[in-house]
XYZ file of C-alpha atoms in Angstrom:
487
model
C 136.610 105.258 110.379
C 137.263 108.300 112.422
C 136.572 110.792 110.223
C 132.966 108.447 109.585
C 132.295 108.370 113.670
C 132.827 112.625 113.435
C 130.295 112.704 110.500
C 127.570 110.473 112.300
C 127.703 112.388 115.570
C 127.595 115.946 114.021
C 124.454 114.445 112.320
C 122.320 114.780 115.229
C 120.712 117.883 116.878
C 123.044 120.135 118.573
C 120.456 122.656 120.229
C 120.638 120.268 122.786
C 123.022 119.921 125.176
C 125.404 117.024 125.760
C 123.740 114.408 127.645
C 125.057 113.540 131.358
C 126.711 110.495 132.260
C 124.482 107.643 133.103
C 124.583 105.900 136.539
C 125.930 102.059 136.394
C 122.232 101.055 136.322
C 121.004 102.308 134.135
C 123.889 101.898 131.401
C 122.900 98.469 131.920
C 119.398 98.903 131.363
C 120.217 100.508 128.600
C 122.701 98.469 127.117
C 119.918 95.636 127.564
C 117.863 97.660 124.665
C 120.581 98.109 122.312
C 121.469 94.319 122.551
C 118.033 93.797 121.777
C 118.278 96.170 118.429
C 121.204 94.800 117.784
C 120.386 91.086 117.831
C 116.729 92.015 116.732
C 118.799 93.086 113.287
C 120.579 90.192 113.088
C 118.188 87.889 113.109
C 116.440 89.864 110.513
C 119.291 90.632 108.146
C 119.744 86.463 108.478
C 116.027 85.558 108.245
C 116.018 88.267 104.533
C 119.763 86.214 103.573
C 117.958 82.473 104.088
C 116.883 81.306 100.835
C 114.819 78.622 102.479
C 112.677 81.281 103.631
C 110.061 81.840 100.828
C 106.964 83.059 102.833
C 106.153 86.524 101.710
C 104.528 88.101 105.218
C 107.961 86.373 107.254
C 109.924 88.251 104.491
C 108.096 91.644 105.196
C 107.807 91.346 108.748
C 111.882 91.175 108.942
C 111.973 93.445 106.539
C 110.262 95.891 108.300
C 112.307 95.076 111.236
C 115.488 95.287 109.979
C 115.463 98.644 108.696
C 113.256 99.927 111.997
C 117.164 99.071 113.589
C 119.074 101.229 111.516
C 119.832 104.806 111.077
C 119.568 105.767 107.186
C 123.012 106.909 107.116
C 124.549 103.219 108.514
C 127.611 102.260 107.097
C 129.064 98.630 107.202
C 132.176 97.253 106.817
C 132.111 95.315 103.733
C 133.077 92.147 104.865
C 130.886 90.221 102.712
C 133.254 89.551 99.499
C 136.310 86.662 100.687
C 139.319 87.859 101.121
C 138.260 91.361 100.936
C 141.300 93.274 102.372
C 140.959 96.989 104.331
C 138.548 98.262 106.284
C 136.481 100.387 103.972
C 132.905 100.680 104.607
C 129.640 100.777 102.534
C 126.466 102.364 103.232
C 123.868 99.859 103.547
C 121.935 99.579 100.925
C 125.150 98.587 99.222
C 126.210 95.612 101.975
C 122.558 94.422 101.352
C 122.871 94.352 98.012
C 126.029 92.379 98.651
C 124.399 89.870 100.801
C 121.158 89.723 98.725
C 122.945 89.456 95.385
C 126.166 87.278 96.235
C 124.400 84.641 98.314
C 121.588 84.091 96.773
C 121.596 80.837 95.947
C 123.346 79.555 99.325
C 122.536 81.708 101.680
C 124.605 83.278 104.118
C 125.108 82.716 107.747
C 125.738 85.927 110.163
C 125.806 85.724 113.724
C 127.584 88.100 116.734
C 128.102 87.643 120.136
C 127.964 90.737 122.182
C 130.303 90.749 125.260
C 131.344 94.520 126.573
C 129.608 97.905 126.047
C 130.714 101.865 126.024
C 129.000 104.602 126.519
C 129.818 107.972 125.076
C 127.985 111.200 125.731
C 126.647 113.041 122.426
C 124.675 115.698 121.788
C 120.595 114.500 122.654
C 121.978 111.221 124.032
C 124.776 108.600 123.611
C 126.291 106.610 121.174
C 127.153 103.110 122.682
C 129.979 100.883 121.630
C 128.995 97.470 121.373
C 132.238 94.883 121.532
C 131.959 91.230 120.469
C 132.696 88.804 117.767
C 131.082 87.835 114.379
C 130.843 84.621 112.137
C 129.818 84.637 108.890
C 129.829 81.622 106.422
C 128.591 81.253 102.908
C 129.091 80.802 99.378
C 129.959 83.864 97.414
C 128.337 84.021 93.972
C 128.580 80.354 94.266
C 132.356 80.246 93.573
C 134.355 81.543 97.076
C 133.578 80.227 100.413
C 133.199 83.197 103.066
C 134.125 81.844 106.111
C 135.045 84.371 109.514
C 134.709 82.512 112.707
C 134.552 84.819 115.624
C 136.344 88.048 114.714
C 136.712 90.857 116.610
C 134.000 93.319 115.831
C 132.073 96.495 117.008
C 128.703 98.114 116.317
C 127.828 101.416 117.058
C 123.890 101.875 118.188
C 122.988 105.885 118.836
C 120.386 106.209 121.439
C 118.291 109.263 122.024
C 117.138 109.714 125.408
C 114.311 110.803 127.544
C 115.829 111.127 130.827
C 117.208 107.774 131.995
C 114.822 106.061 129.512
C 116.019 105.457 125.524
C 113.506 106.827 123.648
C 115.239 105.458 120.337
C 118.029 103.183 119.198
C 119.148 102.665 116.116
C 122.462 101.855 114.492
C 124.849 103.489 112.373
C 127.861 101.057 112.056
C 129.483 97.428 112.262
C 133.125 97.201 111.677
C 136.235 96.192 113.641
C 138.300 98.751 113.981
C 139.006 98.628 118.287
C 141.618 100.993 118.101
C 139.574 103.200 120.721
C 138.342 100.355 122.873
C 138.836 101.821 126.331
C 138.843 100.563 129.592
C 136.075 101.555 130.949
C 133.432 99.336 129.355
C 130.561 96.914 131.312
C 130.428 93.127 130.901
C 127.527 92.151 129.071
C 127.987 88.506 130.266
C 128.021 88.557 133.990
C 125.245 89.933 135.371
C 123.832 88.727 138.083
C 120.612 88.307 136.614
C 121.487 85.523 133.895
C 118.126 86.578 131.987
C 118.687 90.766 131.995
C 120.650 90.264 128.944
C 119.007 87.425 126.850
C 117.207 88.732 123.723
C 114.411 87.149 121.426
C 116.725 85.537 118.811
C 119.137 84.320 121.721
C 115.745 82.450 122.854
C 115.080 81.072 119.483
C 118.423 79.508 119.309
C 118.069 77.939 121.947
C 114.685 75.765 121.254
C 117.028 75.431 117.423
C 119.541 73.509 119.443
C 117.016 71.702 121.265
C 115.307 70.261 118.240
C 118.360 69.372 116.379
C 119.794 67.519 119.334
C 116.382 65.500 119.257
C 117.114 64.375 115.190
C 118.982 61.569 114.676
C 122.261 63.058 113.059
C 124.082 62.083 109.321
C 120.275 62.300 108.293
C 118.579 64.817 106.173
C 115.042 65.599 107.141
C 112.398 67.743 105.352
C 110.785 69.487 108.096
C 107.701 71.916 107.830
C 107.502 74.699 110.606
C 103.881 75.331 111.681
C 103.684 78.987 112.383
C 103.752 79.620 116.237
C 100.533 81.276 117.267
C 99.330 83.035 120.807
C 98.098 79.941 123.065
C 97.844 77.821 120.200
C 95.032 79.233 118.977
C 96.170 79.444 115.244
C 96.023 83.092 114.743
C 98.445 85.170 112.497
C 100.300 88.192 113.268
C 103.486 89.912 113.102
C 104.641 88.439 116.101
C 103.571 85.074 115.328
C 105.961 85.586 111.609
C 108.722 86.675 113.649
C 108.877 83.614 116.350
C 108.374 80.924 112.816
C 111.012 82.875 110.673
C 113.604 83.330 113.122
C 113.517 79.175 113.971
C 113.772 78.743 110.609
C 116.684 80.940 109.635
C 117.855 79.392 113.418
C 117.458 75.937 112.436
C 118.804 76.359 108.557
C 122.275 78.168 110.574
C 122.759 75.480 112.880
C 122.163 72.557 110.925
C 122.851 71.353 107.068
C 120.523 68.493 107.717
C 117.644 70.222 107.882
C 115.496 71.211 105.024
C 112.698 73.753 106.033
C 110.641 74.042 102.330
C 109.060 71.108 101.343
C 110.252 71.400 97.468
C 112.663 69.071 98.565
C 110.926 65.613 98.566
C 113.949 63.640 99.829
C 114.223 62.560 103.576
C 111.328 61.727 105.885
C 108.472 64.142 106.733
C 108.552 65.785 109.990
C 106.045 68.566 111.084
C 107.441 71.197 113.943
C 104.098 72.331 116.216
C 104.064 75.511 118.537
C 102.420 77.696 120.729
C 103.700 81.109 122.931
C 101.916 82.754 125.920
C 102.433 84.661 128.611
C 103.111 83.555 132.655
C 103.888 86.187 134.925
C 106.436 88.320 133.581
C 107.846 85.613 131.369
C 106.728 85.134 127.994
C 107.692 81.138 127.392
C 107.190 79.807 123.801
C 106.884 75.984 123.483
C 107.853 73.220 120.574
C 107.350 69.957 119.590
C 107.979 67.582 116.803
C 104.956 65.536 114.808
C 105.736 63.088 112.212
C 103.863 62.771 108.760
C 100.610 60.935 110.486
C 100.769 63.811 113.564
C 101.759 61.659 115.604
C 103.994 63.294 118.370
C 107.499 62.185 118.026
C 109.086 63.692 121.172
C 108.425 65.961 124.459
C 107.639 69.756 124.572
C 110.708 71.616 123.952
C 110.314 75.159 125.678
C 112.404 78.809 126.076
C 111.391 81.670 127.968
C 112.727 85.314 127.762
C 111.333 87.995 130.347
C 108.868 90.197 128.553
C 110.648 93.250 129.307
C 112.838 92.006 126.977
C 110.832 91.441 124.043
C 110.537 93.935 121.275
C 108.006 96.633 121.415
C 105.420 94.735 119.049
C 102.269 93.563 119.436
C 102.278 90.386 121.223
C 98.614 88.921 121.801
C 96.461 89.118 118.637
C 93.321 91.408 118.725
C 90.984 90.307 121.595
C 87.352 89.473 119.115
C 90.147 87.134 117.624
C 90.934 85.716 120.216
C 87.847 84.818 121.251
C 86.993 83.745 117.731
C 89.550 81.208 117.778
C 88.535 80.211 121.326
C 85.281 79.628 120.658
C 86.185 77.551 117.383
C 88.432 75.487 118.963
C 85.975 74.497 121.591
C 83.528 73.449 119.228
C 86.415 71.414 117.147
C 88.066 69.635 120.426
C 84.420 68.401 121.987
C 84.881 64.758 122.072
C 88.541 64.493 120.407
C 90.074 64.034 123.837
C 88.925 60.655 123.906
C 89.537 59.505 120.367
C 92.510 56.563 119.890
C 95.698 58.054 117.755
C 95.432 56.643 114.467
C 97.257 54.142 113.116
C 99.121 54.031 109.396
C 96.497 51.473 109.032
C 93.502 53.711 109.608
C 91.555 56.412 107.586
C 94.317 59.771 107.255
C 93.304 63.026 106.127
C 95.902 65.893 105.038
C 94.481 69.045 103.797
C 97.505 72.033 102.426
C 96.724 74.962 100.965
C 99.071 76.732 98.716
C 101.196 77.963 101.663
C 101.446 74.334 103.299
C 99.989 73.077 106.545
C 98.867 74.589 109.775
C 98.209 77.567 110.943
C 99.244 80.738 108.290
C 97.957 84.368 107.341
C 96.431 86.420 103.822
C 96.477 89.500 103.382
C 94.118 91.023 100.758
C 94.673 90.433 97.330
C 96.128 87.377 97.919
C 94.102 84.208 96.388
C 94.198 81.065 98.429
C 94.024 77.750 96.873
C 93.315 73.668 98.581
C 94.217 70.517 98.195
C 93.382 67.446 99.931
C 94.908 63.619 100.084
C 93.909 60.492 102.075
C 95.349 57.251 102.567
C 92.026 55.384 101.152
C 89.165 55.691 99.398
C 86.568 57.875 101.301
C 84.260 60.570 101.257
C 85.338 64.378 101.673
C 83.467 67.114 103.513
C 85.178 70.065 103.546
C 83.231 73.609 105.046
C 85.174 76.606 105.296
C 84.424 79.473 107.529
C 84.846 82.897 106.979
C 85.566 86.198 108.820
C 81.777 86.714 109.100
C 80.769 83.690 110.423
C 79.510 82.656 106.929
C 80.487 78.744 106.233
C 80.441 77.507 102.840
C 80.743 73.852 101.433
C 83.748 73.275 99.384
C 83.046 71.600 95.848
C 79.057 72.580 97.243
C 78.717 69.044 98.314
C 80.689 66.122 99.529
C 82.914 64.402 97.270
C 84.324 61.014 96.641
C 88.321 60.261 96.368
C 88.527 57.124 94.378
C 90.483 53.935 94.687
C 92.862 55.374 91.650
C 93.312 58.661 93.901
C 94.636 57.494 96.904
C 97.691 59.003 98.177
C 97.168 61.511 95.650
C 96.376 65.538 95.719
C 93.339 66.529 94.842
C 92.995 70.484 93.902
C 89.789 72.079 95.067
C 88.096 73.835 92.442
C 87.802 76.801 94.423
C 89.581 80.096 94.876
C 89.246 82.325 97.513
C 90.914 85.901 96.669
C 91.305 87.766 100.559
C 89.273 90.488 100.835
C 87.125 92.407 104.048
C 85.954 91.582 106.436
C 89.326 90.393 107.721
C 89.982 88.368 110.923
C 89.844 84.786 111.848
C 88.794 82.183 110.025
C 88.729 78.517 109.768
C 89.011 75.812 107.186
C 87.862 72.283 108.331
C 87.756 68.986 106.682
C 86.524 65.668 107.675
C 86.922 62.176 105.615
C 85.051 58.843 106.300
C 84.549 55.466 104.755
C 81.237 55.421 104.591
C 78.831 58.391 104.387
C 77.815 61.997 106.295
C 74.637 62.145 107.529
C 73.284 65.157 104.802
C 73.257 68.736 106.163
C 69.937 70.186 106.076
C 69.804 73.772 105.923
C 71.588 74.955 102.517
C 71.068 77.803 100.444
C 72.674 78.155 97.007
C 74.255 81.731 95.785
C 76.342 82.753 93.454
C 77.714 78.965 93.001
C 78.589 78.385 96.605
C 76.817 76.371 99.085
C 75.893 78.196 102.439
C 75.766 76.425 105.176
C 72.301 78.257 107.049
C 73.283 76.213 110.314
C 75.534 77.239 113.298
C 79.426 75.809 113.325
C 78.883 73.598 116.500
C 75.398 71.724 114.936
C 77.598 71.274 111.647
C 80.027 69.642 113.444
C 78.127 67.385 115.669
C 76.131 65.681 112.593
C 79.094 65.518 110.655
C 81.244 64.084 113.512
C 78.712 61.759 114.374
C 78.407 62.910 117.896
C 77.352 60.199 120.265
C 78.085 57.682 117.165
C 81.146 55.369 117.443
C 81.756 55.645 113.733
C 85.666 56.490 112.849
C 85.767 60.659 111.120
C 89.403 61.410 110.037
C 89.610 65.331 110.562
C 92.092 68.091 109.472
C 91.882 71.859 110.393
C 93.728 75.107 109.641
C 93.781 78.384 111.404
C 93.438 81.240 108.513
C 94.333 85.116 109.388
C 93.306 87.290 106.843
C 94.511 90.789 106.801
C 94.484 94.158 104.917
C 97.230 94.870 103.004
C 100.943 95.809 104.882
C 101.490 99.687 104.905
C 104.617 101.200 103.039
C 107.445 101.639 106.089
């Protein structure tokens, strides 16, 4: 491991000189980034190892993220194969492979906890010594358990400064050889400042524990995790993937009880709601549980982290979406506020599309397909809204679900393939037991139904504003967005 430490120094520039010693301040400010690079990894590397997680833009989003923390020449310590003896390490293509390959039906667990940094001058910066302890736990190839529980470990993260500020910090080891551990490292755990420290994932665990201490235990439950969107509005972004895919590869660590894909049909149905903003310099992300019917099940479960904390990524969606969304969700709440919660008795509505319920994101090329079920026999309008403000009627008119189709998915005919102009858009669907009052203004083209009426008229006739007639309604917040650029 020596010899490996020599070659990853030498490795960067040395027309500049060494770097000079940092003050006590800011070695902590510092070391708060690399805890955040290093956590912001493993949270990544354990989102990519979760079989559970099947969504393709989560995937690519950690992706992304993962190898945006490392240095291409990393090297691991291959710890992943049981009773693997030595300390040899891997580069990392290999460990992934490892991880990727080995667990894949399982899964595999990895976790650290960071408690004392080092700083070394190098050439153009520092190399910092992270010291803590790791857990991992999982099935190898199905046949050995892999099971460390809080092993001594170390990572090294090189930084590359400007000034007192890191300009970039990426890592280029894990392994535990501590032979060099000196005495002259900082306590990452007792700062004055209880929140200087915390990182994104540390957050997210957290709100996991929170909602598993709220589940009855010895149960299994099939939860689906809405994705967690700016204010609530429903809009997709890379931000928004990394807050759902982190609870879920939280949740799925913490808790063999919980099933987070719904191919899984045993267990009852519970559906995970959130929202994150921003208040002062905090940014606080909130939870709470639903059940099958949407009816809450408990209180707001909430988390903050300080914002200087957060990763450099973008946090609030672009601003014409945001005031897309706005302005949608204005027109869909008028008069909800005073409508009863249903009863299992009453007209229910669920509308899925092929990635599930709630809010979720496209990205072009992708084809989106709908289904919708209800709990009697009604009628069915469903209008979709695109990117352009056009709104179409699905199925070009509404649409009966029979007696013999109750409680049963119904597949929309249609197929929408993403494609510009990208941005917000909405699907909404309403279901009654007796009939819609017919929308007017229609023009047929090219096999759809346009809708030649504003969204907030739409809604009032088929709503029945002013009307005490009972509408069950479903919505869902669609991104849609070019295609991801090659890292």
């Amino acid at each position: 491991m020596k010899r490996l430490l020599i070659a990853l120094i030498v490795t960067l520039p040395l027309h500049c000189s060494l770097g000079q010693a940092l003050s006590p301040y800011y070695q902590i400010k510092s070391a708060e980034r690399v805890k955040q690079v290093l956590k912001d990894f493993e949270s990544a590397f354990g989102l990519l190892t979760n079989p559970y997680i099947t969504d393709r833009d989560e995937r690519d989003e950690a992706n992304d993220r993962m190898h945006a923390s490392l240095r291409r020449d990393a090297r691991f310590e291959n710890d992943l194969i049981p009773d693997h003896k030595g300390t040899r390490t891997i580069d990392f293509d290999e460990y992934k492979r490892i991880a990727f390959v080995g667990y894949k039906k399982g899964g595999l667990s990895f976790h650290f906890d960071w408690e004392e940094a080092e700083f070394q001058s190098i050439t153009n910066g520092y190399l910092v010594l992270f010291y803590g302890k790791k857990t991992l736990f999982g099935s190898y190839q199905s046949q050995k358990r892999l099971q460390l529980e809080n092993v001594p470990c170390r990572a090294g993260v090189f930084l590359k400064m400007d000034g007192n500020q890191v300009a970039e910090a990426r890592i280029g080891f894990m392994d535990t050889d501590l032979k060099k551990k000196s005495n002259t490292t900082i306590s990452l755990t007792d700062q004055r400042n209880p929140l200087e420290l915390v990182t994104l994932p540390e957050v997210i665990d957290k709100l996991a524990r929170q909602i598993i201490h709220t589940l009855p235990e010895k149960e299994t439950w099939k939860l689906f995790i809405e994705e967690i969107t700016f204010d609530g509005l429903g809009i997709s972004n890379d931000f928004s993937k990394q807050l759902t895919g982190t609870l879920k590869s939280s949740l799925a660590r913490m808790s063999s009880h919980i099933r987070t894909d719904l191919t899984d049909s045993s267990g009852p149905l519970l559906k995970l709601k959130g929202r994150y903003y921003k208040s002062g310099n905090f940014l606080k992300i909130g939870v709470q549980l639903f059940d099958g019917l949407d009816h809450a099940t408990g209180f707001v479960q909430s988390s903050e982290i300080l914002l200087a904390n957060v990763p450099n990524v973008e946090i609030e969606p672009a601003v014409k979406q945001v005031e897309d969304a706005s302005r949608v969700q204005a027109i869909v709440q008028t008069g909800k506020a005073d409508e009863p919660v249903a009863r299992e008795d009453e007209l229910l509505l669920e509308v899925s599309t092929d990635k599930g319920y709630g809010p979720q994101s496209y990205r072009e090329g992708d084809v989106m397909t709908l289904k919708v079920r209800a709990n009697k026999p009604c009628t069915v309008r469903m209008i979709y809204q695109d990117a352009s403000k056009n709104l179409v009627q699905l199925r070009n008119k509404d649409f009966t679900i029979t007696t013999d189709a109750v409680g049963k998915w119904i597949y929309m005919p249609e197929q929408f393939e993403c494609a510009p102009p990208f941005g917000f858009e909405m699907l909404f669907a309403y279901a009654t037991e007796g009939q819609f009052k017919p929308i007017g203004k229609t023009q047929s083209q090219n096999g759809f139904t346009f809708i030649l009426d504003n969204l907030k008229n739409v809604v009032e006739l088929t709503t029945g504003a002013g009307e005490r007639q009972k509408i069950a309604r479903c919505t869902i917040p669609i991104t849609t967005q070019p295609r991801r650029k090659a890292p």
